[in-house]
Amino acid sequence: DTSSISTVFYLLTLNMDTQYFWHVRATNGFGASDWSSTWSFTVGNVPSVPVLLSPADASGSALLSPVFEWNASTGAPPVSYTLQVDTENTFSNPTTIDLGGLYVTEYNTTAVLNENLLYYWRVRASNEFGDSNWSAEYSFTTGTKPGVPALSLPVSGVTGVDMPVVMEWDTVSGSSGITYTIQVDDDIVFSSPDYNQGYISGTKYVVNSLNNAQIYYWRVKAVNSMGESSWSSIWAFATSSSATAPTVPVMSSPLNT
């Protein structure tokens, strides 16, 4: 309740998230006007604390370029967010990600994190009324790319290989979901491989048709959701002069009845 205001505005400090009513009347030496109509308004508030979603707390085998997601905060719009990611849970000098001004509730990072490393992350919300507290701190451990496969069979340099050719290699370490890609070609640069087969779940692949008396080269790489390995070393083998698959047997006895 303030009087003797000589301007057409008045500044005061109010409580956040509170509804107020106000009206005005004018006064001069001849008296006072009636009160104006009564208006109401509600003072806004700082945003609520964000709730983190993904990567989940204490999760493992996280992607090396993960998508960070959190729930939207309530509060007077527009609400923006600040994301911090670091290898220390104090966040005293976050060097991995320290990004503000996000007006969405997810961030698809273009940064490539280190493999098999523990990270911490948190988010806070901001609007014109101030900043929320930081969210709870979540942690996650990144996964690992597959190792480079070591070839096994056929032995490099072997000759006289008959059809079908069974290609084998050793299993590799890395995060789950590993598959393999094999290339077989008569050109050591693999410019147009005769065989280029991916999504092989095991460590064996059978080639049923190659040219006779021909040198072939082959290599393998491993793939999972973290990325892919380098190609293995290149091995070579030569097919025999009659490197054809056997014909279908013709049965003779006992007779079919």
mmCIF file of C-alpha atoms in Angstrom:
data_model
loop_
_atom_site.group_PDB
_atom_site.id
_atom_site.type_symbol
_atom_site.label_atom_id
_atom_site.label_comp_id
_atom_site.label_asym_id
_atom_site.label_seq_id
_atom_site.Cartn_x
_atom_site.Cartn_y
_atom_site.Cartn_z
ATOM 1 C CA ASP A 1 0.000 0.000 0.000
ATOM 2 C CA THR A 2 2.066 2.869 -1.332
ATOM 3 C CA SER A 3 1.083 6.517 -1.881
ATOM 4 C CA SER A 4 2.686 9.700 -3.180
ATOM 5 C CA ILE A 5 3.975 8.002 -6.330
ATOM 6 C CA SER A 6 4.768 10.694 -8.879
ATOM 7 C CA THR A 7 5.377 8.359 -11.849
ATOM 8 C CA VAL A 8 3.231 5.879 -13.743
ATOM 9 C CA PHE A 9 5.224 2.868 -12.610
ATOM 10 C CA TYR A 10 6.500 1.437 -9.362
ATOM 11 C CA LEU A 11 9.112 -1.261 -8.691
ATOM 12 C CA LEU A 12 8.972 -3.620 -5.762
ATOM 13 C CA THR A 13 10.215 -7.047 -4.742
ATOM 14 C CA LEU A 14 7.646 -9.841 -4.505
ATOM 15 C CA ASN A 15 7.629 -13.475 -3.569
ATOM 16 C CA MET A 16 8.007 -16.030 -6.308
ATOM 17 C CA ASP A 17 5.171 -18.339 -7.303
ATOM 18 C CA THR A 18 2.592 -16.114 -5.583
ATOM 19 C CA GLN A 19 -0.607 -14.522 -6.904
ATOM 20 C CA TYR A 20 -1.061 -10.780 -6.306
ATOM 21 C CA PHE A 21 -3.937 -8.314 -6.863
ATOM 22 C CA TRP A 22 -3.451 -4.621 -7.560
ATOM 23 C CA HIS A 23 -5.315 -1.418 -8.280
ATOM 24 C CA VAL A 24 -4.469 2.275 -8.528
ATOM 25 C CA ARG A 25 -6.092 5.638 -7.788
ATOM 26 C CA ALA A 26 -4.961 9.171 -8.529
ATOM 27 C CA THR A 27 -4.758 12.051 -6.063
ATOM 28 C CA ASN A 28 -4.289 15.816 -6.348
ATOM 29 C CA GLY A 29 -5.092 18.896 -4.294
ATOM 30 C CA PHE A 30 -8.802 18.531 -5.030
ATOM 31 C CA GLY A 31 -9.113 14.964 -3.804
ATOM 32 C CA ALA A 32 -8.738 11.356 -4.918
ATOM 33 C CA SER A 33 -10.228 9.410 -7.805
ATOM 34 C CA ASP A 34 -12.030 6.140 -7.394
ATOM 35 C CA TRP A 35 -9.899 3.033 -7.406
ATOM 36 C CA SER A 36 -9.207 1.476 -10.785
ATOM 37 C CA SER A 37 -10.466 -1.982 -11.606
ATOM 38 C CA THR A 38 -8.561 -4.719 -9.818
ATOM 39 C CA TRP A 39 -6.119 -6.829 -11.794
ATOM 40 C CA SER A 40 -4.222 -9.934 -10.727
ATOM 41 C CA PHE A 41 -0.946 -11.589 -11.700
ATOM 42 C CA THR A 42 1.200 -14.467 -10.494
ATOM 43 C CA VAL A 43 4.930 -14.096 -10.033
ATOM 44 C CA GLY A 44 6.902 -16.797 -11.790
ATOM 45 C CA ASN A 45 9.453 -19.129 -10.229
ATOM 46 C CA VAL A 46 12.812 -20.681 -10.969
ATOM 47 C CA PRO A 47 12.533 -24.024 -12.801
ATOM 48 C CA SER A 48 12.243 -27.297 -10.971
ATOM 49 C CA VAL A 49 15.290 -29.551 -10.754
ATOM 50 C CA PRO A 50 15.643 -31.743 -13.872
ATOM 51 C CA VAL A 51 15.318 -35.515 -13.519
ATOM 52 C CA LEU A 52 17.901 -37.436 -15.522
ATOM 53 C CA LEU A 53 16.821 -40.295 -17.784
ATOM 54 C CA SER A 54 19.591 -41.620 -20.004
ATOM 55 C CA PRO A 55 22.320 -42.834 -19.803
ATOM 56 C CA ALA A 56 20.929 -44.531 -16.717
ATOM 57 C CA ASP A 57 22.797 -44.226 -13.456
ATOM 58 C CA ALA A 58 25.630 -46.751 -13.028
ATOM 59 C CA SER A 59 25.011 -48.143 -16.514
ATOM 60 C CA GLY A 60 27.720 -49.911 -18.471
ATOM 61 C CA SER A 61 28.698 -50.314 -22.111
ATOM 62 C CA ALA A 62 27.409 -46.834 -22.923
ATOM 63 C CA LEU A 63 27.907 -45.568 -26.456
ATOM 64 C CA LEU A 64 30.998 -43.493 -27.113
ATOM 65 C CA SER A 65 28.767 -40.669 -28.431
ATOM 66 C CA PRO A 66 25.735 -41.092 -26.161
ATOM 67 C CA VAL A 67 22.439 -39.215 -26.256
ATOM 68 C CA PHE A 68 21.801 -37.459 -22.922
ATOM 69 C CA GLU A 69 18.115 -37.196 -21.955
ATOM 70 C CA TRP A 70 16.244 -35.688 -19.001
ATOM 71 C CA ASN A 71 12.679 -34.715 -18.029
ATOM 72 C CA ALA A 72 11.439 -31.193 -18.694
ATOM 73 C CA SER A 73 11.446 -28.835 -15.714
ATOM 74 C CA THR A 74 8.417 -26.861 -14.644
ATOM 75 C CA GLY A 75 8.747 -23.104 -14.297
ATOM 76 C CA ALA A 76 8.120 -19.894 -16.167
ATOM 77 C CA PRO A 77 9.072 -20.282 -19.810
ATOM 78 C CA PRO A 78 11.352 -20.193 -21.617
ATOM 79 C CA VAL A 79 13.390 -22.767 -19.721
ATOM 80 C CA SER A 80 16.909 -23.620 -20.856
ATOM 81 C CA TYR A 81 19.309 -26.266 -19.591
ATOM 82 C CA THR A 82 23.003 -26.647 -18.846
ATOM 83 C CA LEU A 83 24.642 -30.063 -19.279
ATOM 84 C CA GLN A 84 27.917 -31.044 -17.673
ATOM 85 C CA VAL A 85 29.817 -34.284 -18.289
ATOM 86 C CA ASP A 86 33.136 -35.071 -16.659
ATOM 87 C CA THR A 87 35.379 -37.835 -15.383
ATOM 88 C CA GLU A 88 35.282 -36.282 -11.877
ATOM 89 C CA ASN A 89 32.092 -36.118 -9.840
ATOM 90 C CA THR A 90 33.080 -32.746 -8.387
ATOM 91 C CA PHE A 91 32.687 -31.051 -11.781
ATOM 92 C CA SER A 92 35.232 -28.512 -10.563
ATOM 93 C CA ASN A 93 36.557 -27.999 -14.088
ATOM 94 C CA PRO A 94 34.414 -30.019 -16.488
ATOM 95 C CA THR A 95 36.398 -30.493 -19.672
ATOM 96 C CA THR A 96 34.347 -33.184 -21.425
ATOM 97 C CA ILE A 97 31.061 -31.277 -21.903
ATOM 98 C CA ASP A 98 29.998 -27.968 -20.295
ATOM 99 C CA LEU A 99 27.182 -26.657 -22.435
ATOM 100 C CA GLY A 100 24.408 -24.187 -21.602
ATOM 101 C CA GLY A 101 21.574 -22.625 -23.561
ATOM 102 C CA LEU A 102 19.893 -25.915 -24.461
ATOM 103 C CA TYR A 103 16.162 -25.441 -25.048
ATOM 104 C CA VAL A 104 15.499 -29.165 -25.519
ATOM 105 C CA THR A 105 15.571 -32.079 -23.091
ATOM 106 C CA GLU A 106 18.133 -34.176 -24.919
ATOM 107 C CA TYR A 107 21.566 -33.652 -26.343
ATOM 108 C CA ASN A 108 23.137 -35.845 -28.990
ATOM 109 C CA THR A 109 26.797 -35.238 -28.400
ATOM 110 C CA THR A 110 29.224 -35.130 -31.273
ATOM 111 C CA ALA A 111 32.082 -35.675 -28.851
ATOM 112 C CA VAL A 112 33.639 -39.121 -28.869
ATOM 113 C CA LEU A 113 34.248 -40.278 -25.310
ATOM 114 C CA ASN A 114 37.083 -42.540 -24.276
ATOM 115 C CA GLU A 115 36.505 -46.279 -24.193
ATOM 116 C CA ASN A 116 35.964 -48.179 -20.945
ATOM 117 C CA LEU A 117 35.969 -45.037 -18.780
ATOM 118 C CA LEU A 118 33.715 -43.879 -15.942
ATOM 119 C CA TYR A 119 31.885 -40.583 -16.567
ATOM 120 C CA TYR A 120 29.545 -38.427 -14.452
ATOM 121 C CA TRP A 121 26.821 -36.113 -15.735
ATOM 122 C CA ARG A 122 24.266 -33.633 -14.424
ATOM 123 C CA VAL A 123 21.824 -30.964 -15.647
ATOM 124 C CA ARG A 124 20.308 -27.775 -14.270
ATOM 125 C CA ALA A 125 17.483 -25.610 -15.576
ATOM 126 C CA SER A 126 17.372 -21.828 -15.927
ATOM 127 C CA ASN A 127 14.865 -19.102 -16.752
ATOM 128 C CA GLU A 128 14.590 -15.357 -16.193
ATOM 129 C CA PHE A 129 13.917 -15.941 -12.488
ATOM 130 C CA GLY A 130 17.127 -17.874 -11.850
ATOM 131 C CA ASP A 131 18.688 -21.328 -11.855
ATOM 132 C CA SER A 132 17.439 -24.566 -10.379
ATOM 133 C CA ASN A 133 19.702 -26.698 -8.241
ATOM 134 C CA TRP A 134 21.792 -29.209 -10.114
ATOM 135 C CA SER A 135 20.146 -32.546 -10.750
ATOM 136 C CA ALA A 136 21.313 -35.715 -9.102
ATOM 137 C CA GLU A 137 24.639 -36.885 -10.512
ATOM 138 C CA TYR A 138 24.465 -39.964 -12.699
ATOM 139 C CA SER A 139 27.405 -42.088 -13.747
ATOM 140 C CA PHE A 140 28.002 -44.428 -16.659
ATOM 141 C CA THR A 141 30.874 -46.424 -18.083
ATOM 142 C CA THR A 142 31.553 -46.396 -21.789
ATOM 143 C CA GLY A 143 31.865 -49.590 -23.765
ATOM 144 C CA THR A 144 34.771 -50.818 -25.857
ATOM 145 C CA LYS A 145 35.193 -51.334 -29.558
ATOM 146 C CA PRO A 146 36.062 -54.858 -30.695
ATOM 147 C CA GLY A 147 39.659 -55.965 -30.996
ATOM 148 C CA VAL A 148 41.231 -56.760 -34.344
ATOM 149 C CA PRO A 149 40.489 -60.355 -35.416
ATOM 150 C CA ALA A 150 43.404 -62.777 -35.812
ATOM 151 C CA LEU A 151 42.983 -65.023 -38.861
ATOM 152 C CA SER A 152 43.259 -68.764 -38.425
ATOM 153 C CA LEU A 153 42.346 -70.802 -41.537
ATOM 154 C CA PRO A 154 43.206 -71.203 -44.345
ATOM 155 C CA VAL A 155 46.814 -70.558 -43.365
ATOM 156 C CA SER A 156 48.388 -67.704 -45.279
ATOM 157 C CA GLY A 157 50.333 -68.905 -48.296
ATOM 158 C CA VAL A 158 48.684 -72.316 -48.527
ATOM 159 C CA THR A 159 48.056 -73.685 -52.034
ATOM 160 C CA GLY A 160 45.829 -76.327 -53.567
ATOM 161 C CA VAL A 161 42.772 -75.320 -51.556
ATOM 162 C CA ASP A 162 39.614 -77.165 -52.630
ATOM 163 C CA MET A 163 36.030 -76.012 -52.425
ATOM 164 C CA PRO A 164 34.295 -75.214 -50.185
ATOM 165 C CA VAL A 165 36.792 -73.007 -48.379
ATOM 166 C CA VAL A 166 36.168 -72.669 -44.661
ATOM 167 C CA MET A 167 37.445 -69.322 -43.402
ATOM 168 C CA GLU A 168 38.085 -69.143 -39.645
ATOM 169 C CA TRP A 169 39.365 -66.518 -37.215
ATOM 170 C CA ASP A 170 39.686 -66.021 -33.477
ATOM 171 C CA THR A 171 37.085 -64.347 -31.283
ATOM 172 C CA VAL A 172 37.817 -60.807 -30.125
ATOM 173 C CA SER A 173 37.206 -58.896 -26.922
ATOM 174 C CA GLY A 174 34.906 -55.892 -26.675
ATOM 175 C CA SER A 175 31.413 -54.904 -25.630
ATOM 176 C CA SER A 176 28.603 -57.323 -26.421
ATOM 177 C CA GLY A 177 26.895 -57.673 -29.783
ATOM 178 C CA ILE A 178 30.037 -58.290 -31.833
ATOM 179 C CA THR A 179 29.616 -59.363 -35.456
ATOM 180 C CA TYR A 180 32.198 -59.799 -38.189
ATOM 181 C CA THR A 181 32.666 -58.652 -41.783
ATOM 182 C CA ILE A 182 34.761 -60.708 -44.205
ATOM 183 C CA GLN A 183 36.142 -59.764 -47.589
ATOM 184 C CA VAL A 184 37.588 -62.206 -50.129
ATOM 185 C CA ASP A 185 39.037 -61.038 -53.431
ATOM 186 C CA ASP A 186 41.667 -61.787 -56.085
ATOM 187 C CA ASP A 187 42.804 -58.157 -55.731
ATOM 188 C CA ILE A 188 44.879 -57.363 -52.640
ATOM 189 C CA VAL A 189 43.387 -53.853 -52.426
ATOM 190 C CA PHE A 190 39.814 -55.277 -52.279
ATOM 191 C CA SER A 191 38.542 -52.659 -54.716
ATOM 192 C CA SER A 192 35.593 -54.874 -55.691
ATOM 193 C CA PRO A 193 35.535 -57.905 -53.371
ATOM 194 C CA ASP A 194 34.189 -61.203 -54.672
ATOM 195 C CA TYR A 195 32.786 -61.728 -51.186
ATOM 196 C CA ASN A 196 31.890 -58.871 -48.859
ATOM 197 C CA GLN A 197 29.754 -60.360 -46.119
ATOM 198 C CA GLY A 198 28.846 -58.613 -42.875
ATOM 199 C CA TYR A 199 26.783 -59.410 -39.764
ATOM 200 C CA ILE A 200 28.480 -62.788 -39.254
ATOM 201 C CA SER A 201 27.750 -63.777 -35.660
ATOM 202 C CA GLY A 202 30.337 -66.553 -35.416
ATOM 203 C CA THR A 203 34.006 -66.902 -36.289
ATOM 204 C CA LYS A 204 33.581 -69.015 -39.413
ATOM 205 C CA TYR A 205 32.441 -68.374 -42.976
ATOM 206 C CA VAL A 206 32.164 -70.845 -45.850
ATOM 207 C CA VAL A 207 32.978 -69.807 -49.411
ATOM 208 C CA ASN A 208 31.414 -72.210 -51.918
ATOM 209 C CA SER A 209 32.552 -70.827 -55.274
ATOM 210 C CA LEU A 210 35.949 -69.494 -56.388
ATOM 211 C CA ASN A 211 37.940 -69.762 -59.590
ATOM 212 C CA ASN A 212 40.347 -72.637 -60.093
ATOM 213 C CA ALA A 213 44.101 -72.111 -59.736
ATOM 214 C CA GLN A 214 43.693 -68.548 -58.493
ATOM 215 C CA ILE A 215 45.337 -66.612 -55.660
ATOM 216 C CA TYR A 216 42.847 -65.032 -53.283
ATOM 217 C CA TYR A 217 43.250 -62.585 -50.422
ATOM 218 C CA TRP A 218 41.028 -62.292 -47.380
ATOM 219 C CA ARG A 219 40.592 -60.189 -44.269
ATOM 220 C CA VAL A 220 38.127 -59.730 -41.394
ATOM 221 C CA LYS A 221 37.037 -56.892 -39.138
ATOM 222 C CA ALA A 222 34.832 -56.881 -36.024
ATOM 223 C CA VAL A 223 31.888 -54.554 -35.379
ATOM 224 C CA ASN A 224 29.661 -53.667 -32.414
ATOM 225 C CA SER A 225 27.568 -50.680 -31.297
ATOM 226 C CA MET A 226 30.717 -48.861 -30.131
ATOM 227 C CA GLY A 227 32.316 -48.938 -33.562
ATOM 228 C CA GLU A 228 34.479 -51.262 -35.574
ATOM 229 C CA SER A 229 37.993 -52.614 -35.412
ATOM 230 C CA SER A 230 40.665 -52.132 -37.991
ATOM 231 C CA TRP A 231 40.897 -54.782 -40.665
ATOM 232 C CA SER A 232 42.888 -57.837 -39.771
ATOM 233 C CA SER A 233 46.131 -58.613 -41.528
ATOM 234 C CA ILE A 234 45.641 -59.821 -45.099
ATOM 235 C CA TRP A 235 46.193 -63.498 -45.753
ATOM 236 C CA ALA A 236 46.462 -65.243 -49.115
ATOM 237 C CA PHE A 237 45.705 -68.732 -50.407
ATOM 238 C CA ALA A 238 45.589 -70.394 -53.821
ATOM 239 C CA THR A 239 42.776 -72.627 -55.015
ATOM 240 C CA SER A 240 43.581 -75.945 -56.605
ATOM 241 C CA SER A 241 43.453 -76.500 -60.344
ATOM 242 C CA SER A 242 40.141 -78.296 -59.840
ATOM 243 C CA ALA A 243 38.754 -76.213 -57.033
ATOM 244 C CA THR A 244 35.141 -77.112 -57.524
ATOM 245 C CA ALA A 245 32.566 -78.238 -55.049
ATOM 246 C CA PRO A 246 31.714 -81.954 -55.213
ATOM 247 C CA THR A 247 28.718 -83.035 -57.257
ATOM 248 C CA VAL A 248 25.590 -84.342 -55.667
ATOM 249 C CA PRO A 249 25.987 -88.062 -54.911
ATOM 250 C CA VAL A 250 23.830 -90.562 -56.837
ATOM 251 C CA MET A 251 22.481 -93.248 -54.544
ATOM 252 C CA SER A 252 22.533 -96.848 -55.747
ATOM 253 C CA SER A 253 21.712 -99.277 -52.963
ATOM 254 C CA PRO A 254 19.491 -100.183 -51.269
ATOM 255 C CA LEU A 255 16.938 -99.232 -53.875
ATOM 256 C CA ASN A 256 14.318 -96.631 -53.151
ATOM 257 C CA THR A 257 10.982 -98.361 -52.571
#
